[in-house]
PDB file of C-alpha atoms in Angstrom:
ATOM      1  CA  UNK A 286       0.000   0.000   0.000  1.00  0.00           C
ATOM      2  CA  UNK A 287       0.991   3.591  -0.478  1.00  0.00           C
ATOM      3  CA  UNK A 288       0.259   6.213   2.221  1.00  0.00           C
ATOM      4  CA  UNK A 289      -3.172   7.141   0.836  1.00  0.00           C
ATOM      5  CA  UNK A 290      -4.378   3.555   0.529  1.00  0.00           C
ATOM      6  CA  UNK A 291      -3.060   2.772   4.004  1.00  0.00           C
ATOM      7  CA  UNK A 292      -4.947   5.736   5.442  1.00  0.00           C
ATOM      8  CA  UNK A 293      -8.217   4.684   3.794  1.00  0.00           C
ATOM      9  CA  UNK A 294      -7.989   0.911   4.273  1.00  0.00           C
ATOM     10  CA  UNK A 295      -6.367   0.537   7.693  1.00  0.00           C
ATOM     11  CA  UNK A 296      -9.807   0.564   9.323  1.00  0.00           C
ATOM     12  CA  UNK A 297     -10.507  -2.814   7.655  1.00  0.00           C
ATOM     13  CA  UNK A 298      -7.300  -4.478   8.891  1.00  0.00           C
ATOM     14  CA  UNK A 299      -7.570  -6.689  11.948  1.00  0.00           C
ATOM     15  CA  UNK A 300      -4.775  -6.679  14.555  1.00  0.00           C
ATOM     16  CA  UNK A 301      -2.146  -9.268  13.736  1.00  0.00           C
ATOM     17  CA  UNK A 302      -2.787  -9.249   9.994  1.00  0.00           C
ATOM     18  CA  UNK A 303      -0.040  -8.599   7.454  1.00  0.00           C
ATOM     19  CA  UNK A 304       0.095  -5.267   5.654  1.00  0.00           C
ATOM     20  CA  UNK A 305       2.290  -4.998   2.573  1.00  0.00           C
ATOM     21  CA  UNK A 306       3.732  -1.512   2.265  1.00  0.00           C
ATOM     22  CA  UNK A 307       5.221   0.004  -0.893  1.00  0.00           C
ATOM     23  CA  UNK A 308       8.160   1.490   0.992  1.00  0.00           C
ATOM     24  CA  UNK A 309       9.198   3.628  -2.008  1.00  0.00           C
ATOM     25  CA  UNK A 310       6.044   5.719  -1.806  1.00  0.00           C
ATOM     26  CA  UNK A 311       6.397   6.794   1.829  1.00  0.00           C
ATOM     27  CA  UNK A 312       8.116  10.113   1.184  1.00  0.00           C
ATOM     28  CA  UNK A 313       7.294  13.411   2.861  1.00  0.00           C
ATOM     29  CA  UNK A 314       5.126  14.692  -0.004  1.00  0.00           C
ATOM     30  CA  UNK A 315       2.994  11.540  -0.202  1.00  0.00           C
ATOM     31  CA  UNK A 316       2.564  11.413   3.573  1.00  0.00           C
ATOM     32  CA  UNK A 317       1.413  15.040   3.676  1.00  0.00           C
ATOM     33  CA  UNK A 318      -0.938  14.503   0.728  1.00  0.00           C
ATOM     34  CA  UNK A 319      -2.508  11.528   2.521  1.00  0.00           C
ATOM     35  CA  UNK A 320      -2.993  13.635   5.653  1.00  0.00           C
ATOM     36  CA  UNK A 321      -0.372  12.107   7.930  1.00  0.00           C
ATOM     37  CA  UNK A 322       1.362  14.291  10.517  1.00  0.00           C
ATOM     38  CA  UNK A 323       4.102  11.689  10.955  1.00  0.00           C
ATOM     39  CA  UNK A 324       5.241   8.557   9.156  1.00  0.00           C
ATOM     40  CA  UNK A 325       3.121   5.583  10.313  1.00  0.00           C
ATOM     41  CA  UNK A 326       6.072   3.285   9.562  1.00  0.00           C
ATOM     42  CA  UNK A 327       8.084   5.103  12.234  1.00  0.00           C
ATOM     43  CA  UNK A 328       5.597   6.344  14.834  1.00  0.00           C
ATOM     44  CA  UNK A 329       4.412   2.987  16.199  1.00  0.00           C
ATOM     45  CA  UNK A 330       0.842   3.266  14.925  1.00  0.00           C
ATOM     46  CA  UNK A 331       1.241  -0.017  13.019  1.00  0.00           C
ATOM     47  CA  UNK A 332       2.600  -1.962  15.996  1.00  0.00           C
ATOM     48  CA  UNK A 333      -0.461  -4.252  16.053  1.00  0.00           C
ATOM     49  CA  UNK A 334       0.188  -5.436  12.492  1.00  0.00           C
ATOM     50  CA  UNK A 335       2.808  -7.483  10.673  1.00  0.00           C
ATOM     51  CA  UNK A 336       4.263  -4.866   8.341  1.00  0.00           C
ATOM     52  CA  UNK A 337       6.035  -6.101   5.228  1.00  0.00           C
ATOM     53  CA  UNK A 338       8.073  -3.326   3.620  1.00  0.00           C
ATOM     54  CA  UNK A 339       8.806  -3.872  -0.062  1.00  0.00           C
ATOM     55  CA  UNK A 340      10.252  -1.605  -2.748  1.00  0.00           C
ATOM     56  CA  UNK A 341       7.348  -2.361  -5.079  1.00  0.00           C
ATOM     57  CA  UNK A 342       7.540   0.803  -7.208  1.00  0.00           C
ATOM     58  CA  UNK A 343      11.284   0.398  -7.769  1.00  0.00           C
ATOM     59  CA  UNK A 344      10.945  -3.272  -8.656  1.00  0.00           C
ATOM     60  CA  UNK A 345       8.062  -2.583 -11.039  1.00  0.00           C
ATOM     61  CA  UNK A 346      10.029   0.163 -12.781  1.00  0.00           C
ATOM     62  CA  UNK A 347      13.028  -2.137 -13.145  1.00  0.00           C
ATOM     63  CA  UNK A 348      10.905  -4.922 -14.645  1.00  0.00           C
ATOM     64  CA  UNK A 349       9.224  -2.528 -17.038  1.00  0.00           C
ATOM     65  CA  UNK A 350      12.589  -1.265 -18.217  1.00  0.00           C
ATOM     66  CA  UNK A 351      13.831  -4.777 -18.886  1.00  0.00           C
ATOM     67  CA  UNK A 352      10.916  -5.511 -21.241  1.00  0.00           C
ATOM     68  CA  UNK A 353      11.243  -2.330 -23.301  1.00  0.00           C
TER      69      UNK A 353
END
């Protein structure tokens, strides 16, 4: 998930479930645009979940480049 999708969909996540985060998208601009005052990956607000951080955007861009 990116910051905006995390903000909208976190209410549906049950404690203990896994949340896959697109780590590449958690920059200051995206966090502000989604309405976060602080980074949820760093402030402990996701402590009840199993957070999987993956560089999804970077990996997708690399794969796309390979096929061009």
